[in-house]
Amino acid sequence: MLTDLMKRELLAEIDRTETRQAACIEALQIVQRHLGWISNETLREIADFLNMTPDELEGVATFYNHIHRKPVGRHVILVCDSVVCWIEGVEEILEHIRATLHIEPGETTSDGLFTLLPVQCLGACDNAPALMIDEELFTNLTPARFDEIVAAYRDGKS
Amino acid sequence: MERPLTQHIQPGGEPLSLAEYEKKGGYQALRRVLGSMTPRQVLDVVSKANLRGRGGAGFPTGTKWESVPEGAPKPRYFIVDADEMEPGAFKDRYLMEGNPHQLIEGLIIGAYTVEAEAAVVFIRWEYTRARKSLRKAIEEAYERKYLGGNILASGFNLEVQLHVSAGRYICGEGTALVKSLAGDRALPHAKVPRQTQAGLWGKPTILNNAETLCNVPHIISNGPEWFRTLSRCNDGGTKIYGASGKLKRPGLWELPLGTSLREILEECAGGMREGLRFRGVLPGGASTDFLVEEHLDVAMDYDSVQKAGSRLGTGTMIVLDDRTCPVGMVHNLEHFFAHESCGWCTPCREGLPWAAAILKALEQGQGRAEDLDTLGQLTGRLGPGRTFCALAPGAMAPLKSALKFFRADFELHVAEKRCPWR
Amino acid sequence: MAVIYIDNKPYEVKEGQSLLNACLSLGFSVPYFCWHPELHSVGACRQCAVKQFRNESDTRGFIIMSCMTPVEDGLCISIDDPEARQFRASIIEMLMLNHPHDCPVCDEGGECHLQDMTVMTGHVRRRTRFPKRTYRNQDLGPFLNHEMNRCIQCYRCLRFYRDYAGGRDFNVFGIHQRLYFGRYEDGKLESEFSGNLVEVCPTGVFTDKTFMKHFTRKWDLQTAPSICVHCSVGCNTIVGERYGTVRRILNRFNREVNGYFLCDRGRFGYEFVNSELRIRRPLVRDARTAEAQPANKAAALKRVAQILRKTPGLIGIGSPRASLESNYALRKLVGPDRFFAGVSGAEQRLITAILDSMRKPSVLSPSLQEVERADAVLLLGEDVPNTAPRLALALRQSVRVRPMTLADQLCVPRWMDHAVRLVVHDARGPLYIATPYRTRLDSLATKTLRGAPDDIARLGFAVAHELSTDSPAVAGLSEEAQSLAHEIAQALQGASCPLVMSGTGCGSMAVVQAADAVARSLRKTGRPAMLSFIVPECNSLGLGILGGGSLEDAVERILKGDAHNLIILQSNLFRRLDRETVEEVFEKIEHVVVLDHVANRCVERADVVLPSATFAESDGTFVNNEGRGQRFFQVMVPQGDVQASWRWIRDIADALDKGELAPWTSLDDLIADMAASVQRLKEVVRIAPAADFRMTGMRIARESHRYSGRTAVTAYVSVHEPKPPQDDDSPLAFSMEGFQGHVPPAVIPRFWSPGWNSIQAVNKFQSEVGGPLAGGDPGIRLIEPMENVEKGQEGAIVPEPFRPRTDACLLVPLFHVFGSEELSMLSPAIAEAAPEPYVGLSPEDADRLGLRDGNTVAVRWDETELTLPAKIMDDLPGGLAGLPHGLPGLSGFVLPRWGKIRAK
Ligand SMILES: Cc1cc2nc3c(=O)[nH]c(=O)nc-3n(C[C@H](O)[C@H](O)[C@H](O)COP(=O)(O)O)c2cc1C
Ligand code: SF4
Ligand code: FES
């Protein structure tokens, strides 16, 4: 359900754009910020709000990387798997994450806390390997550093 | 050595606030432009400075601005391309995180020059810090009347928005970016009509890379001659070079345009880490051709790098060392490009995943001798003019040059039925 | 003109077109996928690559996409260049990486553009060893099958469905190599043009579900050129038959009429031909109340002669869905003064007015293609998307005409589709729509007006008066309506090809007259003016030309005791008259002979029923809404005793010993007779080649040269191969033996050319790609403006404003593309797509009556009472209520009329 708050935020976006549809990418991001992901029902509501058909909005939503059309955990771990991180050993980090969180890329931990997703170059190549959790960037990763970071999130940092 | 773009940035520190920026002479160029220069005069200055685009294609900025036809319809749009999704590139991020007002000032001057009254900064989602610093800077600029209606009582108006992309490499391509701004799938457009004739909403649109625009206030303040003397080649200015890979000190440096590869890699980046040797480098980011040892003295400017068989691109280098598998590296790159193909044209949509699948097979020891021929053919079939936009040709650059310089490595994978580096 | 060099030979071609277009027009085989002659160029598939050379000394050249390259003088290219050939083959190779190798079981097999192009480029060997991607398919409803694995991502479907036809419930999802073309979720595609995807898709992603269930191949179909019978537009079709049943309808290109596209009613409405309700043997009833007994032809005719001879006073009721020939035959048999058109007086008066208007000087009735080129449109009263869908698709294109100049200004060729759409953005030319309720074109309209028919007419008259004060002023117009009229007048006057469109849909003479008045006044301002009317059925205008009284006149004759016997031609009286009246007629009349295809209530009451052939089993001529006479040809020999209605009439004449009234042995005899006696139909003879026409001494084969099983098809009856049936009426043969090459356009039975097995073969039949058929588009305009017709707008009276009543609503017809037309509703796929009957109420009236959506209500007038669920239509003006035209239980009355509505 779109709350009044979300609708107000959407209207602010719409205000700035030429057409209602032009606000759709921002709209998806706004709602996703509130709800974590975009369910079928949510997508329909947003489409309605923007005078789009769900078909039209889905075409846009499935084009971009950061629109989650499946539920995600409380925190999304975006691990850069691009070239420099690869050179600097991200595969080892990923192996470590798999082993400690017991999830494959694309999956969510059973406690619903973390979703692991690969992501394109984070632009932190001088401090590779890098990952983001939610909106925060972590660089110069090692398995040990990853454990520290995750522990902090487990302890309720958000 | 002058470092106009980065001298006030404190690495890792807070972005320059408006007050700090002004204290360092910020917005003086804008005041000069709005106070005493016609758009034509600004254009002349920028053209004389020989500023070339820093977004990858190296197109002369003056020429681009000039190509908005006289009497072209309004509104006109000015777009800052700050998508920077190319693997290995992180220069725009540094500029935006460190000194956002420099970009905004350049943007306002650019918009004034082409008589655009609306501007968008297109930034990628992952740049959370840059987003924050830019958002704040835009607010400050509005408060100080550098943006909005009747800027500095000049009669010039400019509205600026920040658009946060939902993430796609292809969005950095100018025509695709415009589709994205219209709330659509970011598919690139044909080059007819030119964007400067019909871009966003079918209206004349200018698109520049963030670093390109950061140069503009300095050109205005110090003059085109000064700008040209900054460089060691015909094109003007400094360049933010970056280097990553297994170097001692990966990082970014603002240096005269035309600084040699060797100087950057050895002096700035401190050379290779202990026990490693240099094998090759993608000089301008993921979509440029490898250069190797013999090229280390090439000057990193547009023409010299081109002559050496690659492109200056974004000027952010990715170094390959002798313990890293070139096949694996190219596989990683092609996987990226395949994933980021927009799916519009056949060679890119089908050819890139095919190339990636072959490279993966090679890495996993399932390569066949004929795979190398197929890869070679693909580099031709996905080459310039054969695909709709520059993504696929860019993707083929590292593969093609790797097949040339590191062919033995590919063959070893086939012969030994494994990746020798694993 | 420009001279270009292709593989070193000069060719003269039109400048500015795309190079691909030019190459194809010259007959070169350049493969393509994403390009489509009507959807134009986007450069996605990269299949049409050729080599371009900078100048004579350039030997290396560079690869270009021919579809994206404008033809310029001196352009030097090579199609044959090895690198270009190799590149084209490599594109196919890449497309085939993921395409299933399932041609033998694919429904597109044998008419697949991808197959053709694969052969053309010479790609033969699969090199990749990696798994193919797979998809889940969607259920897209009764018309289309979906098989995404076959998709080659050419984007054509999307460009047709969304960009061209305006459908919004279809899209492309995903990115990179995982693209999906479909709907957000399973369900019927909403656009009434969805069926075109069958032809637009170059592979087997979208196939015709009604066709699929028969497991038939293109080459195994017997085919013939035909005309759609499901509305007045008269789209040209190709009918395909096998084993005695019609298997599908395909578009038959006619530049002037339907171009490349049909609507779904036309494409999927054919199944009534195969219906179990078909009458295939004559039926004879001894007494009205007795069971009908099947009889053989001779016995039935004997019975007809018996009853018709006994009691004199024979009248005939013709039909707007029967051919000119059958109507003429009946008229001749009974005599013109005893011939009645099978339509109500109200409808007949409208048709007469329309015919008069079409003959008045200076104003042209446009072809569909001319409608597409109109640059300002006023639509008065007609729900075009539901009454003449293909015309609505043309209007959709017309709003792009004016903004195209934006592209011209930037020197963007009009065929560069995406560039044009970028430049044009959402600019639209003027389109004004005044209808009682919302139409599916409204989203394109500059302005719309909702009103009762009289108010719509008043707007029209006001526009006419704005244009020329010769047209009467409209008293008491609101300021708003006045300014709208002014705006419309300005828009029409500022256009170079303005169009006024209206029709019989409102059932209002005032609306028709108003449309006429606008066009005439426009003409007086010195503007060219086009005036297009939509009429109810496929031959409404043809029947109108033949004249005759109305149904009410016929009833009057009968009730007066002036007529004792009645022949009804392809008409269900219960659909056109109220039940009481029809009952009275049957009460009063002594004998009724019915000629029809399918059992209906009229058939159930007739003394003798003679099975008449459908469009698929007979030949004849229809006159479409433009006034264009068009010939349809039978595709198959009818089963049982079924024969063309005119043949039954001839047989009746013979049985009555009145052979001199029907001295025809073939269609050509009949046409010659008709042309000689009806001045306005004298051109009908020229519409198509006569039956004795031969190509190099041969008939034209209805079966392809690869037709299989011709000896086996009837083997269950006899192992001896029968002699092919004789065809006396056309130059076509029911055989694979005969001429297989290019024939005159009116008799093209299928589009095929060596190497071009798909529908794209149509390229080879056009004078230039996308242009008219070589030899001219079929059909002849029979109704042209005539200078000697009296001028002016005599008799046009501006109606009073509509005044809602508190005790009743004005019932207006609501049209449904699926449901309103009689024959197509007998086809299961169409019936599935039709809505349930309802009564549409305005929010005001619903409020007043305390009704909510779905409440059961009674609608009454005179003796009639209908019980229907209410549907609140927020677009319906207060005082109006709507009844869906033609849905089950909703026929037999004439609208508009007042009716009382109450909760039940
Ligand atoms: C696939 C692709 C991605 C691109 N991404 C970026 C980008 O992220 N940032 C950028 O400035 N330019 C990018 N470009 C280049 C732009 O299209 C354009 O050339 C440039 O932004 C123009 O600005 P400039 O003249 O200031 O360099 C990309 C090009 C392609 C083909
Ligand atoms: S528009 Fe009318 S004539 Fe044409 S196909 Fe559709 S129903 Fe048939
Ligand atoms: S037909 Fe030319 S690119 Fe598709």
PDB file of N, CA, C and O in Angstrom, chain C residues 693-703 731-733 735-744 749-750:
ATOM      1  N   PHE C 693     -10.659 -15.567 -67.836  1.00  0.00           N
ATOM      2  CA  PHE C 693      -9.292 -15.034 -67.824  1.00  0.00           C
ATOM      3  C   PHE C 693      -8.299 -16.173 -67.590  1.00  0.00           C
ATOM      4  O   PHE C 693      -8.513 -17.044 -66.762  1.00  0.00           O
ATOM      5  N   ARG C 694      -7.211 -16.152 -68.336  1.00  0.00           N
ATOM      6  CA  ARG C 694      -6.200 -17.194 -68.158  1.00  0.00           C
ATOM      7  C   ARG C 694      -4.812 -16.572 -68.132  1.00  0.00           C
ATOM      8  O   ARG C 694      -4.554 -15.580 -68.804  1.00  0.00           O
ATOM      9  N   MET C 695      -3.927 -17.181 -67.350  1.00  0.00           N
ATOM     10  CA  MET C 695      -2.526 -16.793 -67.357  1.00  0.00           C
ATOM     11  C   MET C 695      -1.794 -17.838 -68.191  1.00  0.00           C
ATOM     12  O   MET C 695      -1.813 -19.026 -67.818  1.00  0.00           O
ATOM     13  N   THR C 696      -1.159 -17.388 -69.243  1.00  0.00           N
ATOM     14  CA  THR C 696      -0.503 -18.311 -70.178  1.00  0.00           C
ATOM     15  C   THR C 696      -1.346 -19.564 -70.385  1.00  0.00           C
ATOM     16  O   THR C 696      -0.872 -20.691 -70.263  1.00  0.00           O
ATOM     17  N   GLY C 697      -2.604 -19.316 -70.604  1.00  0.00           N
ATOM     18  CA  GLY C 697      -3.506 -20.426 -70.914  1.00  0.00           C
ATOM     19  C   GLY C 697      -3.985 -21.209 -69.717  1.00  0.00           C
ATOM     20  O   GLY C 697      -4.753 -22.158 -69.847  1.00  0.00           O
ATOM     21  N   MET C 698      -3.531 -20.802 -68.536  1.00  0.00           N
ATOM     22  CA  MET C 698      -3.892 -21.597 -67.353  1.00  0.00           C
ATOM     23  C   MET C 698      -4.777 -20.805 -66.401  1.00  0.00           C
ATOM     24  O   MET C 698      -4.702 -19.592 -66.320  1.00  0.00           O
ATOM     25  N   ARG C 699      -5.557 -21.563 -65.636  1.00  0.00           N
ATOM     26  CA  ARG C 699      -6.244 -20.955 -64.512  1.00  0.00           C
ATOM     27  C   ARG C 699      -5.237 -20.665 -63.396  1.00  0.00           C
ATOM     28  O   ARG C 699      -4.124 -21.181 -63.400  1.00  0.00           O
ATOM     29  N   ILE C 700      -5.685 -19.890 -62.426  1.00  0.00           N
ATOM     30  CA  ILE C 700      -4.815 -19.569 -61.285  1.00  0.00           C
ATOM     31  C   ILE C 700      -5.052 -20.619 -60.195  1.00  0.00           C
ATOM     32  O   ILE C 700      -6.198 -20.855 -59.800  1.00  0.00           O
ATOM     33  N   ALA C 701      -3.966 -21.231 -59.751  1.00  0.00           N
ATOM     34  CA  ALA C 701      -4.109 -22.345 -58.802  1.00  0.00           C
ATOM     35  C   ALA C 701      -4.425 -21.832 -57.404  1.00  0.00           C
ATOM     36  O   ALA C 701      -3.733 -20.959 -56.882  1.00  0.00           O
ATOM     37  N   ARG C 702      -5.472 -22.383 -56.806  1.00  0.00           N
ATOM     38  CA  ARG C 702      -5.751 -22.040 -55.410  1.00  0.00           C
ATOM     39  C   ARG C 702      -4.811 -22.775 -54.457  1.00  0.00           C
ATOM     40  O   ARG C 702      -4.636 -22.387 -53.316  1.00  0.00           O
ATOM     41  N   GLU C 703      -4.264 -23.892 -54.946  1.00  0.00           N
ATOM     42  CA  GLU C 703      -3.371 -24.654 -54.083  1.00  0.00           C
ATOM     43  C   GLU C 703      -1.929 -24.356 -54.479  1.00  0.00           C
ATOM     44  O   GLU C 703      -1.637 -24.145 -55.658  1.00  0.00           O
ATOM     45  N   PRO C 731     -11.594 -17.187 -62.481  1.00  0.00           N
ATOM     46  CA  PRO C 731     -10.457 -17.771 -63.193  1.00  0.00           C
ATOM     47  C   PRO C 731      -9.566 -18.620 -62.277  1.00  0.00           C
ATOM     48  O   PRO C 731      -8.475 -18.995 -62.676  1.00  0.00           O
ATOM     49  N   LEU C 732     -10.027 -18.886 -61.067  1.00  0.00           N
ATOM     50  CA  LEU C 732      -9.217 -19.679 -60.148  1.00  0.00           C
ATOM     51  C   LEU C 732      -9.596 -21.158 -60.265  1.00  0.00           C
ATOM     52  O   LEU C 732     -10.722 -21.497 -60.619  1.00  0.00           O
ATOM     53  N   ALA C 733      -8.615 -22.018 -59.947  1.00  0.00           N
ATOM     54  CA  ALA C 733      -8.864 -23.456 -60.012  1.00  0.00           C
ATOM     55  C   ALA C 733      -8.729 -24.071 -58.631  1.00  0.00           C
ATOM     56  O   ALA C 733      -7.891 -23.654 -57.841  1.00  0.00           O
ATOM     57  N   SER C 735      -7.184 -26.445 -57.413  1.00  0.00           N
ATOM     58  CA  SER C 735      -6.162 -27.413 -57.766  1.00  0.00           C
ATOM     59  C   SER C 735      -4.793 -26.787 -57.570  1.00  0.00           C
ATOM     60  O   SER C 735      -4.652 -25.574 -57.475  1.00  0.00           O
ATOM     61  N   MET C 736      -3.775 -27.643 -57.489  1.00  0.00           N
ATOM     62  CA  MET C 736      -2.415 -27.136 -57.498  1.00  0.00           C
ATOM     63  C   MET C 736      -1.925 -26.995 -58.925  1.00  0.00           C
ATOM     64  O   MET C 736      -0.863 -26.424 -59.165  1.00  0.00           O
ATOM     65  N   GLU C 737      -2.682 -27.552 -59.837  1.00  0.00           N
ATOM     66  CA  GLU C 737      -2.315 -27.382 -61.231  1.00  0.00           C
ATOM     67  C   GLU C 737      -2.896 -26.077 -61.721  1.00  0.00           C
ATOM     68  O   GLU C 737      -4.081 -25.815 -61.577  1.00  0.00           O
ATOM     69  N   GLY C 738      -2.056 -25.293 -62.295  1.00  0.00           N
ATOM     70  CA  GLY C 738      -2.493 -23.985 -62.732  1.00  0.00           C
ATOM     71  C   GLY C 738      -1.371 -23.016 -62.542  1.00  0.00           C
ATOM     72  O   GLY C 738      -0.258 -23.393 -62.142  1.00  0.00           O
ATOM     73  N   PHE C 739      -1.652 -21.768 -62.790  1.00  0.00           N
ATOM     74  CA  PHE C 739      -0.609 -20.753 -62.762  1.00  0.00           C
ATOM     75  C   PHE C 739      -0.226 -20.427 -61.328  1.00  0.00           C
ATOM     76  O   PHE C 739      -1.084 -20.215 -60.478  1.00  0.00           O
ATOM     77  N   GLN C 740       1.088 -20.393 -61.054  1.00  0.00           N
ATOM     78  CA  GLN C 740       1.554 -20.154 -59.680  1.00  0.00           C
ATOM     79  C   GLN C 740       2.268 -18.808 -59.559  1.00  0.00           C
ATOM     80  O   GLN C 740       2.658 -18.418 -58.459  1.00  0.00           O
ATOM     81  N   GLY C 741       2.451 -18.129 -60.653  1.00  0.00           N
ATOM     82  CA  GLY C 741       3.244 -16.897 -60.598  1.00  0.00           C
ATOM     83  C   GLY C 741       2.396 -15.666 -60.308  1.00  0.00           C
ATOM     84  O   GLY C 741       1.349 -15.750 -59.681  1.00  0.00           O
ATOM     85  N   HIS C 742       2.896 -14.519 -60.752  1.00  0.00           N
ATOM     86  CA  HIS C 742       2.204 -13.267 -60.465  1.00  0.00           C
ATOM     87  C   HIS C 742       0.971 -13.093 -61.340  1.00  0.00           C
ATOM     88  O   HIS C 742       1.029 -13.293 -62.545  1.00  0.00           O
ATOM     89  N   VAL C 743      -0.125 -12.727 -60.726  1.00  0.00           N
ATOM     90  CA  VAL C 743      -1.407 -12.611 -61.421  1.00  0.00           C
ATOM     91  C   VAL C 743      -1.990 -11.225 -61.150  1.00  0.00           C
ATOM     92  O   VAL C 743      -1.495 -10.516 -60.278  1.00  0.00           O
ATOM     93  N   PRO C 744      -3.033 -10.825 -61.842  1.00  0.00           N
ATOM     94  CA  PRO C 744      -3.609  -9.507 -61.563  1.00  0.00           C
ATOM     95  C   PRO C 744      -4.008  -9.378 -60.088  1.00  0.00           C
ATOM     96  O   PRO C 744      -4.468 -10.345 -59.490  1.00  0.00           O
ATOM     97  N   PRO C 749      -4.139 -15.189 -54.952  1.00  0.00           N
ATOM     98  CA  PRO C 749      -4.654 -16.081 -53.913  1.00  0.00           C
ATOM     99  C   PRO C 749      -3.723 -16.223 -52.718  1.00  0.00           C
ATOM    100  O   PRO C 749      -4.142 -16.694 -51.668  1.00  0.00           O
ATOM    101  N   ARG C 750      -2.463 -15.875 -52.867  1.00  0.00           N
ATOM    102  CA  ARG C 750      -1.523 -15.974 -51.748  1.00  0.00           C
ATOM    103  C   ARG C 750      -0.264 -15.219 -52.146  1.00  0.00           C
ATOM    104  O   ARG C 750      -0.021 -15.019 -53.335  1.00  0.00           O
TER     105      ARG C 750
END
